[in-house]
PDB file of C-alpha atoms in Angstrom:
ATOM      1  CA  UNK F   1       1.916  16.456  -5.285  1.00  0.00           C
ATOM      2  CA  UNK F   2       2.796  12.109  -6.722  1.00  0.00           C
ATOM      3  CA  UNK F   3       0.060   9.408  -6.654  1.00  0.00           C
ATOM      4  CA  UNK F   4       0.702   6.391  -6.365  1.00  0.00           C
ATOM      5  CA  UNK F   5      -1.028   2.580  -6.667  1.00  0.00           C
ATOM      6  CA  UNK F   6       0.802  -0.553  -4.863  1.00  0.00           C
ATOM      7  CA  UNK F   7      -0.104  -4.106  -6.051  1.00  0.00           C
ATOM      8  CA  UNK F   8       0.143  -6.652  -3.994  1.00  0.00           C
ATOM      9  CA  UNK F   9      -1.331  -6.187  -0.179  1.00  0.00           C
ATOM     10  CA  UNK F  10       0.855  -8.830   1.142  1.00  0.00           C
ATOM     11  CA  UNK F  11       4.628  -8.690   4.170  1.00  0.00           C
ATOM     12  CA  UNK F  12       6.001  -6.673   1.246  1.00  0.00           C
ATOM     13  CA  UNK F  13       4.435  -3.548   0.562  1.00  0.00           C
ATOM     14  CA  UNK F  14       2.944  -3.618   5.013  1.00  0.00           C
ATOM     15  CA  UNK F  15       6.594  -4.204   6.047  1.00  0.00           C
ATOM     16  CA  UNK F  16       8.433  -1.845   3.440  1.00  0.00           C
ATOM     17  CA  UNK F  17       7.115  -0.452   0.872  1.00  0.00           C
ATOM     18  CA  UNK F  18       4.113   2.046   2.440  1.00  0.00           C
ATOM     19  CA  UNK F  19       6.411   2.431   5.390  1.00  0.00           C
ATOM     20  CA  UNK F  20       9.190   3.693   2.630  1.00  0.00           C
ATOM     21  CA  UNK F  21       6.239   5.853   0.807  1.00  0.00           C
ATOM     22  CA  UNK F  22       4.750   7.417   4.025  1.00  0.00           C
ATOM     23  CA  UNK F  23       7.940   9.330   4.365  1.00  0.00           C
ATOM     24  CA  UNK F  24       8.947  11.195   1.037  1.00  0.00           C
ATOM     25  CA  UNK F  25       6.164  14.131   1.391  1.00  0.00           C
ATOM     26  CA  UNK F  26       5.649  14.000  -2.386  1.00  0.00           C
ATOM     27  CA  UNK F  27       3.951  10.903  -2.512  1.00  0.00           C
ATOM     28  CA  UNK F  28       0.558   9.716  -2.120  1.00  0.00           C
ATOM     29  CA  UNK F  29      -1.105   6.445  -1.707  1.00  0.00           C
ATOM     30  CA  UNK F  30      -4.419   6.484  -3.772  1.00  0.00           C
ATOM     31  CA  UNK F  31      -4.551   2.698  -3.845  1.00  0.00           C
ATOM     32  CA  UNK F  32      -3.871  -1.325  -3.254  1.00  0.00           C
ATOM     33  CA  UNK F  33      -4.505  -3.404  -5.883  1.00  0.00           C
ATOM     34  CA  UNK F  34      -4.883  -7.651  -5.394  1.00  0.00           C
ATOM     35  CA  UNK F  35      -6.155 -10.601  -6.426  1.00  0.00           C
ATOM     36  CA  UNK F  36      -6.829 -11.075  -3.082  1.00  0.00           C
ATOM     37  CA  UNK F  37     -10.082  -7.831  -2.322  1.00  0.00           C
ATOM     38  CA  UNK F  38     -10.353  -8.920   1.491  1.00  0.00           C
ATOM     39  CA  UNK F  39      -5.925  -8.104   1.755  1.00  0.00           C
ATOM     40  CA  UNK F  40      -6.096  -4.797  -0.088  1.00  0.00           C
ATOM     41  CA  UNK F  41      -9.414  -3.357   1.611  1.00  0.00           C
ATOM     42  CA  UNK F  42      -7.656  -4.338   5.077  1.00  0.00           C
ATOM     43  CA  UNK F  43      -4.374  -2.929   4.296  1.00  0.00           C
ATOM     44  CA  UNK F  44      -6.552   0.217   2.518  1.00  0.00           C
ATOM     45  CA  UNK F  45      -8.003   1.029   5.663  1.00  0.00           C
ATOM     46  CA  UNK F  46      -4.931   0.071   7.955  1.00  0.00           C
ATOM     47  CA  UNK F  47      -2.813   3.407   6.305  1.00  0.00           C
ATOM     48  CA  UNK F  48      -5.749   5.017   5.399  1.00  0.00           C
ATOM     49  CA  UNK F  49      -5.482   4.796   1.723  1.00  0.00           C
ATOM     50  CA  UNK F  50      -8.714   6.004  -0.500  1.00  0.00           C
ATOM     51  CA  UNK F  51      -9.614   3.019  -3.305  1.00  0.00           C
ATOM     52  CA  UNK F  52      -8.821  -0.336  -3.235  1.00  0.00           C
ATOM     53  CA  UNK F  53     -10.047  -3.095  -6.343  1.00  0.00           C
ATOM     54  CA  UNK F  54      -8.833  -6.336  -7.426  1.00  0.00           C
ATOM     55  CA  UNK F  55      -7.680  -4.743 -11.070  1.00  0.00           C
ATOM     56  CA  UNK F  56      -5.669  -1.580 -11.712  1.00  0.00           C
ATOM     57  CA  UNK F  57      -8.353  -0.257 -14.627  1.00  0.00           C
ATOM     58  CA  UNK F  58     -10.881   0.112 -11.412  1.00  0.00           C
ATOM     59  CA  UNK F  59      -9.014   1.872  -9.177  1.00  0.00           C
ATOM     60  CA  UNK F  60      -7.176   4.148 -12.808  1.00  0.00           C
ATOM     61  CA  UNK F  61     -11.204   5.151 -13.516  1.00  0.00           C
ATOM     62  CA  UNK F  62     -11.625   6.269 -10.016  1.00  0.00           C
ATOM     63  CA  UNK F  63      -8.382   8.585  -9.703  1.00  0.00           C
ATOM     64  CA  UNK F  64      -5.543  10.424 -10.812  1.00  0.00           C
ATOM     65  CA  UNK F  65      -2.274   8.256 -10.694  1.00  0.00           C
ATOM     66  CA  UNK F  66       1.837   8.780 -11.658  1.00  0.00           C
ATOM     67  CA  UNK F  67       3.449   5.744 -10.058  1.00  0.00           C
ATOM     68  CA  UNK F  68       2.499   1.831 -10.186  1.00  0.00           C
ATOM     69  CA  UNK F  69       4.759   0.309  -7.163  1.00  0.00           C
ATOM     70  CA  UNK F  70       4.516  -3.522  -7.603  1.00  0.00           C
ATOM     71  CA  UNK F  71       4.586  -4.929  -4.717  1.00  0.00           C
ATOM     72  CA  UNK F  72       4.274  -8.984  -5.200  1.00  0.00           C
ATOM     73  CA  UNK F  73       6.751 -12.239  -5.276  1.00  0.00           C
ATOM     74  CA  UNK F  74       8.243 -12.224  -8.469  1.00  0.00           C
ATOM     75  CA  UNK F  75       7.270 -16.681  -8.219  1.00  0.00           C
TER      76      UNK F  75
END
């Protein structure tokens, strides 16, 4: 199993990245990070993702992570 953390809890994460990652059997989304903690929490609850935070280090200290998927806009 490959543990993935998403950075960004907006439309791109919800509409594209999460559905695509959920289709891959060897991938497990273990956390979501967003500067707006309420957005991260909402998305984590909706998709049953265990960890959410505004800080990457917090999740890295709680679970093993192999991949970070950046779902933030480029601006």
